[in-house]
Coordinates of C-alpha atoms in Angstrom, one line a residue:
X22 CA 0.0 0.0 0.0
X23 CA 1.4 3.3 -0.9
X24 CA 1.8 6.3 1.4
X25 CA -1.0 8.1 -1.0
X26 CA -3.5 5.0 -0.1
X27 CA -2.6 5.1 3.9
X28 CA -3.9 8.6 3.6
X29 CA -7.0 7.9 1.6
X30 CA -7.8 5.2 4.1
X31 CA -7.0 7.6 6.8
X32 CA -9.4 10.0 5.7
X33 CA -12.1 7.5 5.4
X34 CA -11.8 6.2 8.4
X35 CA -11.7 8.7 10.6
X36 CA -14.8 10.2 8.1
X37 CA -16.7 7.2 9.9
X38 CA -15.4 6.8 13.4
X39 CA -15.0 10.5 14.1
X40 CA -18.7 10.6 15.7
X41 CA -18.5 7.5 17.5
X42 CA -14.9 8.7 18.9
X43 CA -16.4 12.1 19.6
X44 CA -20.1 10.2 21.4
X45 CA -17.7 7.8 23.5
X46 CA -15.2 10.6 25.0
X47 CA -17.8 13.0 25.6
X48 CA -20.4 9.9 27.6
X49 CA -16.6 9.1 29.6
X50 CA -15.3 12.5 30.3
X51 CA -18.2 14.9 30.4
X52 CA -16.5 17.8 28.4
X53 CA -17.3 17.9 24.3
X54 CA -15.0 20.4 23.9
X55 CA -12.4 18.1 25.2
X56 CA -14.1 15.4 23.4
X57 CA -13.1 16.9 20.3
X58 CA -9.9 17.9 20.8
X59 CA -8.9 14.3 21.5
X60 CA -10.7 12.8 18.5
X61 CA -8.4 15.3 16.7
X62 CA -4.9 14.2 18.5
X63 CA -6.1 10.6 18.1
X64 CA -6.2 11.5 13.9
X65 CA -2.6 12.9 13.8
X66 CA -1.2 10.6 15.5
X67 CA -2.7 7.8 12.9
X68 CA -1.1 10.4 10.1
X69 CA 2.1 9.6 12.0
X70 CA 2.1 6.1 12.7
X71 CA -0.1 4.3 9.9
X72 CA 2.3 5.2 7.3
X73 CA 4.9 3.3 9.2
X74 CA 3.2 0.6 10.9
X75 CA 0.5 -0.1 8.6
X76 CA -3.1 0.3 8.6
X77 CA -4.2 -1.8 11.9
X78 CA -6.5 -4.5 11.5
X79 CA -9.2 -3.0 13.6
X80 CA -8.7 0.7 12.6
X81 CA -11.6 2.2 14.8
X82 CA -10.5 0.2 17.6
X83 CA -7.1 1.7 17.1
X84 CA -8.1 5.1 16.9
X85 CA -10.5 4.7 20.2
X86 CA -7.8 3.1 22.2
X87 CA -5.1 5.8 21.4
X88 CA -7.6 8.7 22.4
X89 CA -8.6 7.2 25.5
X90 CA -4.6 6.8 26.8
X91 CA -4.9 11.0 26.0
X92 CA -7.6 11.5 27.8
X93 CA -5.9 9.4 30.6
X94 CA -2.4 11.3 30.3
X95 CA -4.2 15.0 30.3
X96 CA -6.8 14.1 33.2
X97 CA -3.6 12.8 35.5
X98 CA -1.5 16.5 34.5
X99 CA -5.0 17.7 35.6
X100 CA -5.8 16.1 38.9
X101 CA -5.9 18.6 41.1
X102 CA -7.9 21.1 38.7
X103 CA -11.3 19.2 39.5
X104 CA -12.2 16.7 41.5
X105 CA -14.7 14.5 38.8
X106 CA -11.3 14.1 36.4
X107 CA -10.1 12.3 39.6
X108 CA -13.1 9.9 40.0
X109 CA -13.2 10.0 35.5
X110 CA -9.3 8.8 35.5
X111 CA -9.6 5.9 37.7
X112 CA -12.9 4.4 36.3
X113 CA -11.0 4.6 33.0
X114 CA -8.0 2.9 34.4
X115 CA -10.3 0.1 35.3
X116 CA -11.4 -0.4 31.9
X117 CA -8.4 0.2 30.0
X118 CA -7.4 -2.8 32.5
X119 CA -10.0 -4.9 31.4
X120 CA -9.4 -4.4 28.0
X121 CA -13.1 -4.1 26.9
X122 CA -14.2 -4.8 23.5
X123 CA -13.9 -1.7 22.0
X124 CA -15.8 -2.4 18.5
X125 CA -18.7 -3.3 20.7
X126 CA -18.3 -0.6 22.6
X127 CA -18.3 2.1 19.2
X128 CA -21.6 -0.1 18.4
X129 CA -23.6 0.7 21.3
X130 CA -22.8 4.4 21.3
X131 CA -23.4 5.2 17.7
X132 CA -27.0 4.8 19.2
X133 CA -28.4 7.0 21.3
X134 CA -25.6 8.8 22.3
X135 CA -25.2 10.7 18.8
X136 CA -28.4 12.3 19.4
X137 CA -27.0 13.2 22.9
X138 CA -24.2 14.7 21.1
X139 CA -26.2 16.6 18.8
X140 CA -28.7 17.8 21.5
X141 CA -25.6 18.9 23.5
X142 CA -24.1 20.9 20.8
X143 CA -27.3 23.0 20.5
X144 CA -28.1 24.5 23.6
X145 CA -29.5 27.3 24.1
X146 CA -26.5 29.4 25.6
X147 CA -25.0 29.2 21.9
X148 CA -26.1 30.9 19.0
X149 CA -28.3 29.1 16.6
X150 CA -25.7 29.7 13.6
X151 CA -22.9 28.2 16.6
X152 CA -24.9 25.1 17.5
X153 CA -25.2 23.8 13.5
X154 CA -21.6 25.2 13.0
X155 CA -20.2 23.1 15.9
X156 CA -22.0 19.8 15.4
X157 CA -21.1 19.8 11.9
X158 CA -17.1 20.0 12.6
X159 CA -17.8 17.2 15.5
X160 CA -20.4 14.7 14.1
X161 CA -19.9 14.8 10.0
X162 CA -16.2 15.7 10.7
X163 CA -16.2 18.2 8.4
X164 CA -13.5 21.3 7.8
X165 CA -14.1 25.0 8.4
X166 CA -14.3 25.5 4.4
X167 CA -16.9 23.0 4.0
X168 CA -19.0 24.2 6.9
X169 CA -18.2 27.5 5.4
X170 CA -19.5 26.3 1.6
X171 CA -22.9 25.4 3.7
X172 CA -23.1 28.1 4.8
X173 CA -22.5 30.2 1.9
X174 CA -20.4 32.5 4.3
X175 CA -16.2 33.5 4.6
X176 CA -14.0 30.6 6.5
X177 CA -13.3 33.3 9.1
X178 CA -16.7 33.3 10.4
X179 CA -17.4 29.8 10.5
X180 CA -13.7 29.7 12.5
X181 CA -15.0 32.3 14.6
X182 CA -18.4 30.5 15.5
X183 CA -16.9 27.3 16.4
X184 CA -14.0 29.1 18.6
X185 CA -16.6 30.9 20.6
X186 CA -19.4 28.1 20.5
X187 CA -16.6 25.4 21.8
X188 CA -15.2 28.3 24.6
X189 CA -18.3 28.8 25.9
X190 CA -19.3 25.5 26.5
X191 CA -15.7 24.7 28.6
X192 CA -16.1 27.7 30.5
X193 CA -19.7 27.0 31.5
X194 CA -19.4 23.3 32.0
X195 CA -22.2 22.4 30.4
X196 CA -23.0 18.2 30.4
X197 CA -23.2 15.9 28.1
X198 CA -26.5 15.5 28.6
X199 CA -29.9 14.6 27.2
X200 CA -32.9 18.0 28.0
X201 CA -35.3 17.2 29.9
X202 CA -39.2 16.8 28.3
X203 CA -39.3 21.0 29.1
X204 CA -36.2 21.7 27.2
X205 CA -36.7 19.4 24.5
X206 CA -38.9 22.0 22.3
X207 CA -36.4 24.7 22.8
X208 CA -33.5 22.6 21.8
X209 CA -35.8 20.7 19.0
X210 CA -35.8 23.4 16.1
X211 CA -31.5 23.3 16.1
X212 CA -31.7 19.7 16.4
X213 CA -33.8 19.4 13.5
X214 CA -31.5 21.9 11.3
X215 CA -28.5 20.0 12.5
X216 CA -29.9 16.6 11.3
X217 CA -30.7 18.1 7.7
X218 CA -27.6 19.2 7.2
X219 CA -25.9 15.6 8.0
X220 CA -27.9 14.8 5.2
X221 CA -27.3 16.4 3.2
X222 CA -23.7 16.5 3.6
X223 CA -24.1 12.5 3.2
X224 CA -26.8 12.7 0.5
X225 CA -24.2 15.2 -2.1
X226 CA -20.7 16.0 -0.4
X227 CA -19.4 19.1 -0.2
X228 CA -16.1 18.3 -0.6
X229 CA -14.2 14.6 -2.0
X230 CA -13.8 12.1 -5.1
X231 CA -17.3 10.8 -3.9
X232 CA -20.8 12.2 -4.7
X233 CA -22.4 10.3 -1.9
X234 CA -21.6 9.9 1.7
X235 CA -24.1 6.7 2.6
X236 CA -23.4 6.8 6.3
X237 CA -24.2 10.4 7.3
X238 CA -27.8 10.1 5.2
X239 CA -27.8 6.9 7.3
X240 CA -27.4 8.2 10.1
X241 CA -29.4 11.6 10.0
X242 CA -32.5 8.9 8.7
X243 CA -31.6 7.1 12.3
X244 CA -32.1 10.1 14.4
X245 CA -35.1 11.7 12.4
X246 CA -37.1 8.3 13.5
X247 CA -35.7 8.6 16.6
X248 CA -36.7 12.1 16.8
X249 CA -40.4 11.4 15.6
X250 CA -40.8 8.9 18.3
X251 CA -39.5 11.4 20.8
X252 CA -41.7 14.2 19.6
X253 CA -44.4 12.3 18.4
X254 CA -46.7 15.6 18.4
X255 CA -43.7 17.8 16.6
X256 CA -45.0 18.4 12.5
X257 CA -41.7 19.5 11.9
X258 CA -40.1 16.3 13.3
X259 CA -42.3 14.1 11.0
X260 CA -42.1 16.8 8.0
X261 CA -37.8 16.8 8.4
X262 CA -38.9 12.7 8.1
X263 CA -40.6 12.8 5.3
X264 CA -38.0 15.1 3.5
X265 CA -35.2 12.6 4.4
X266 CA -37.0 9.8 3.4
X267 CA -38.3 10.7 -0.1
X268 CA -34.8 12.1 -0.9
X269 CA -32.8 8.7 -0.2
X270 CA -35.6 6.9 -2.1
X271 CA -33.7 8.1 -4.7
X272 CA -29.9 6.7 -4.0
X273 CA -30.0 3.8 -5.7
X274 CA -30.5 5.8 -8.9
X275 CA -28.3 8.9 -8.5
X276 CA -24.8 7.6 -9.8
X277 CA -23.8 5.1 -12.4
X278 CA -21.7 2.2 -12.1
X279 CA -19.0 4.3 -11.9
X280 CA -19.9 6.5 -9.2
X281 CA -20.5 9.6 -12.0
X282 CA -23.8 11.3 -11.0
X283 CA -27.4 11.2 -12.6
X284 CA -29.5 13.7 -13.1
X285 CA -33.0 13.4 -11.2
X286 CA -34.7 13.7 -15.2
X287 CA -32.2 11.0 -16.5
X288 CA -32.6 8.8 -13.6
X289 CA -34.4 5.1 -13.8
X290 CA -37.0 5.3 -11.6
X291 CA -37.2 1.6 -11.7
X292 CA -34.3 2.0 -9.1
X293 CA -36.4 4.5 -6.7
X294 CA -37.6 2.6 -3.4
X295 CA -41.1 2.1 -2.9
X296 CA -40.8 1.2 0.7
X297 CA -38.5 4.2 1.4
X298 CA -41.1 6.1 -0.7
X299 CA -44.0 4.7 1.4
X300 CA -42.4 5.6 4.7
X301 CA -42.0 9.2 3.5
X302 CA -45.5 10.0 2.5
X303 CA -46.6 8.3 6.0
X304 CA -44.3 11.2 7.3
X305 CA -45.6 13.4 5.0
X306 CA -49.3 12.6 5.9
X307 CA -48.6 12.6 9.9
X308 CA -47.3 16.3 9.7
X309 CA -50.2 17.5 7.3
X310 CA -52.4 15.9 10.5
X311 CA -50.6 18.2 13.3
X312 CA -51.3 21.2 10.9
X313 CA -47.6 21.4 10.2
X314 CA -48.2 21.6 6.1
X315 CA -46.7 24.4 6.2
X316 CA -43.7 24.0 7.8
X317 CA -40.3 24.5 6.3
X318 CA -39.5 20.7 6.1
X319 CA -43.1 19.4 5.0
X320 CA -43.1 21.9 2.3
X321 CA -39.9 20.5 1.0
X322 CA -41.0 17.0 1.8
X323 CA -43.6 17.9 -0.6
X324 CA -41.7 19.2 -3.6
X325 CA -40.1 15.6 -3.8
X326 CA -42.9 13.8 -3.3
X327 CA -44.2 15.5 -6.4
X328 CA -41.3 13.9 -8.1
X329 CA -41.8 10.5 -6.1
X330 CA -45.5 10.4 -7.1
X331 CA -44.3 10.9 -10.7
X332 CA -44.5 7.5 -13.3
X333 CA -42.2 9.4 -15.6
X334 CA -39.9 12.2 -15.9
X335 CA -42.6 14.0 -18.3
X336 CA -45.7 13.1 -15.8
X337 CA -44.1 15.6 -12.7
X338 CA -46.3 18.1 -12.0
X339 CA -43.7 21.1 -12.2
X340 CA -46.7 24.1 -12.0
X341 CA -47.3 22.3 -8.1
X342 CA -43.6 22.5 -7.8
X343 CA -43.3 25.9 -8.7
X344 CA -46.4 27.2 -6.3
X345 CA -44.5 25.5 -3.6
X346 CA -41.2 26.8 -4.0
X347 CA -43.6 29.7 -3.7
X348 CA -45.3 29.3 -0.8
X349 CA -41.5 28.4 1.2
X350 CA -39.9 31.1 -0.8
X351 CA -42.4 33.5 1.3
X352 CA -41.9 31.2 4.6
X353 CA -38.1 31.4 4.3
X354 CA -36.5 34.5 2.3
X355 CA -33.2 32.0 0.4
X356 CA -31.4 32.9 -2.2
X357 CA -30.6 29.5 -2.4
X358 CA -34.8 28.7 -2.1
X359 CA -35.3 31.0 -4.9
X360 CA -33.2 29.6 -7.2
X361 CA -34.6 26.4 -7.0
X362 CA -38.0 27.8 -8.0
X363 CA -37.0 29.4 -10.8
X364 CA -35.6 26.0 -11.8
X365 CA -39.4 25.0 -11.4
X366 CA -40.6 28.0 -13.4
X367 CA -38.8 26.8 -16.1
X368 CA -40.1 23.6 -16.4
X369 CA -43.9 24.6 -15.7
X370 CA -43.4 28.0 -18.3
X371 CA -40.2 27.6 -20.3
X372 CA -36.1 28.6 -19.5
X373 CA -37.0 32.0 -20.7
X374 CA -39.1 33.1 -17.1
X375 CA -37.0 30.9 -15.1
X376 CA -33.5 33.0 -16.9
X377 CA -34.9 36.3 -15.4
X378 CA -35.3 34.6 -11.7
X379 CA -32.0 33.7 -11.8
X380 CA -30.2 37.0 -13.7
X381 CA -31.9 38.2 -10.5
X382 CA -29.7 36.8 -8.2
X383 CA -26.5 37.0 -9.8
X384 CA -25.8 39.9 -7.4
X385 CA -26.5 38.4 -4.4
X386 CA -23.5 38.0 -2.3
X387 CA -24.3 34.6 -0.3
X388 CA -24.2 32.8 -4.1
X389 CA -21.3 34.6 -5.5
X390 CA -19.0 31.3 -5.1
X391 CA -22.0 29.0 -5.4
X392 CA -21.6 26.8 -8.1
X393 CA -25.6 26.1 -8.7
X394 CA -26.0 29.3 -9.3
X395 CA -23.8 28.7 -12.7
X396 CA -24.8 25.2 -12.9
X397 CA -29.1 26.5 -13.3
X398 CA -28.1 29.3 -15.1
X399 CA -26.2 27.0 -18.1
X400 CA -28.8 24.8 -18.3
X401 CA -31.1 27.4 -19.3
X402 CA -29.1 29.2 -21.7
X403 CA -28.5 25.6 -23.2
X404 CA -32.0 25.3 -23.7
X405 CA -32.9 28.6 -25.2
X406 CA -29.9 28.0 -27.6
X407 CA -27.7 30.1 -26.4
X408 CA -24.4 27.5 -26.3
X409 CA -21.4 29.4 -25.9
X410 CA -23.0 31.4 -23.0
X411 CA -24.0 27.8 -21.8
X412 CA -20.8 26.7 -22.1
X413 CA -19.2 29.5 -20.1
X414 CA -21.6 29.3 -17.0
X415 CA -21.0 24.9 -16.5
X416 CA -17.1 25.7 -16.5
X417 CA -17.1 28.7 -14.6
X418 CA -19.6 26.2 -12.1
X419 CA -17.0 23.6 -12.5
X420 CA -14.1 26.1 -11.1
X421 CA -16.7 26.7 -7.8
X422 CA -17.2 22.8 -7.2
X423 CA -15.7 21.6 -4.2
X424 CA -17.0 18.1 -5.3
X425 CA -14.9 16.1 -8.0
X426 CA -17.8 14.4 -9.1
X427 CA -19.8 17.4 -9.6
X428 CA -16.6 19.3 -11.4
X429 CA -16.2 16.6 -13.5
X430 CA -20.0 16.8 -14.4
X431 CA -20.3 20.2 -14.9
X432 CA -17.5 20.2 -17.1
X433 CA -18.7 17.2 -19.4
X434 CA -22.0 19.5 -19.2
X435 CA -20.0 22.0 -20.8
X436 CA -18.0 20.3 -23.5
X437 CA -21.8 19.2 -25.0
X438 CA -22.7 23.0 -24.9
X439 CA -19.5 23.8 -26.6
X440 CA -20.2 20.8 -29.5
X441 CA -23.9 22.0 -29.9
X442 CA -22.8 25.7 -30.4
X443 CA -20.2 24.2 -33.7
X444 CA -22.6 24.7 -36.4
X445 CA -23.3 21.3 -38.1

């Protein structure tokens, strides 16, 4: 194995067991701040030592083990700070003495505890932009830029909001802790944010050589049922269900053999799960009954379940599409919502309505290095003829990816404007 695969497998490792490292420390030593710090010390020092060694057999295990002696070596320098790192050091002492199975152990706290995690991260004493920020970095292990990308805002202030957000939970030694039933609804709103971006972080990566990232859409599907059975009277809970469930109907169908990406028009919906689609539109139906139809996530849930409820690419009912993009546009002022109506508009009454939507936005400063924006705007001018303009917005799209998948479609998407503008 070459020293370029060691750090491919590194990455994708620790893409996976960086949550389950992060659940674990935080359960043993009370601190998430902490936590995460460890998780990161327990990642360089596999940098350092895979190349040499070799990839261990049980890499997670590996990884667990060397964070835990950490924790152990900075809780003895810390004795005499507090009293609980005392009582914390010796109880893991006795495990590390016992040498517990510690795959088994990653399996039970992937449960549960994630959610913990998650509900920790957004309490109330942080800023709702700091709470998503933070459980990003410590759950889908992802970097400041891609939060940033997310975002659609500079590196700095992402950096900044995860500084502050990871500061003030140290200094006001907050738990690890699961709310009580009061708290729940004041925590629930980040919660739910939090969980759709693991999504769809997992469900299109911002960042890679893959467009999918199966185990965070996994895992955000996890908690949204957990979530619903939590918050059983919650529309939102159910609608963020629904969402997530009609969207990874679709996974079997969104990438070739290869890996390349499909286009939701192009896509055999042969491949789209019934069940999955089933469970969504159960979702769907239980937050319409709360009176939660008009909720941010149902009305989303909705949009795709146009497409799910569609026999054929031709059959979607793209004017319903359009009004609801409508009725969230006025719910939520996006940029990023209104771009995706006018993607509607042009479907329901041609690329010529949907061109002035999105000339619209060209000055708006949260898309200025996003890449849809380029991406929509191509795929109009393609279709009113207009190649070479076509051309130029897929590659200057391609130069804003942060996906190689996407660059590399985006740039094949502009190599077929360029042959159709060659007159024949």
């Amino acid at each position: 194995m070459t020293a370029a695969d060691i750090h491919r497998t590194i990455l994708a490792v620790w893409r996976i067991e960086q949550p389950r490292l992060i659940t674990s420390l935080s359960r043993m030593l009370r601190d998430v701040p902490l936590a995460e710090d460890l998780t990161q010390e327990a990642l360089l020092a596999a940098v350092e030592h895979w190349p040499v060694t070799g990839v261990p057999e049980k890499p997670g295990a590996w990884l667990m083990a060397t964070a835990k002696r950490r924790a152990l070596d900075q809780l003895r320098r810390r004795r005499m700070l507090e009293r609980k790192h005392d009582i914390i050091a010796r109880d893991m002492e006795q495990d590390q003495q016992a040498m517990p199975d510690w795959d088994a152990a990653l399996d039970d706290d992937i449960g549960d505890e994630l959610l913990r995690l998650i509900f920790t991260a957004c309490h109330p004493l942080l800023s709702r932009e700091a709470r998503a920020a933070l459980a990003l970095r410590m759950i889908c292990g992802l970097t400041t830029e891609e939060i940033a990308r997310a975002f659609l805002l500079p590196d700095a202030t992402i950096a900044q909001r995860i500084v502050r957000a990871k500061r003030t939970l140290s200094e006001s030694g907050l738990a690890y802790e699961t709310p009580r039933r009061g708290e729940l609804s004041e925590r629930l709103s980040s919660v739910l944010e939090v969980v759709y971006l693991i999504f769809n972080e997992g469900y299109t990566a911002a960042r890679g050589e893959h467009w999918l990232r199966p185990q965070l859409c996994h895992e955000a599907l996890r908690i949204g049922r957990v979530l619903t059975s939590i918050a059983p009277q919650e529309p939102e809970a159910h609608g963020l269900l629904a969402l997530m469930e009609l969207n990874a109907s679709r996974t079997a169908a969104r990438t070739d053999a290869s890996g390349e990406p499909i286009l939701m028009l192009e896509q055999d919906r042969a491949l789209w799960d019934q069940l999955q689609i089933r469970r969504g539109m159960q979702a769907l139906g239980r937050a319409r009954e709360l009176d939660g139809a008009g909720g941010f996530y149902a009305l989303q849930a909705a949009i795709i379940a146009c497409h799910a409820q569609a026999a054929t690419a031709d059959a979607t009912d793209w004017p319903r599409i359009s009004g609801l993009y409508a009725e969230l546009a006025a719910l939520v002022r996006s940029p990023i919502i209104e771009l995706n109506r006018a993607v509607a508009v042009g479907m329901a009454e041609g690329p010529e309505a949907a061109l002035v939507i999105v000339d619209g936005l060209a000055n708006e400063p949260a898309l200025k290095t996003y890449h849809l924006l380029g991406s929509v705007r191509g795929d109009l001018l393609h279709r009113l003829g207009r190649h070479a303009e076509a051309r130029a917005a897929f590659e200057a799209a391609a130069a804003l990816a942060g996906n190689k998948r996407e660059q590399d479609l985006l740039k094949r998407r502009a190599a077929a404007a360029a042959d159709a503008a060659v007159p024949s």
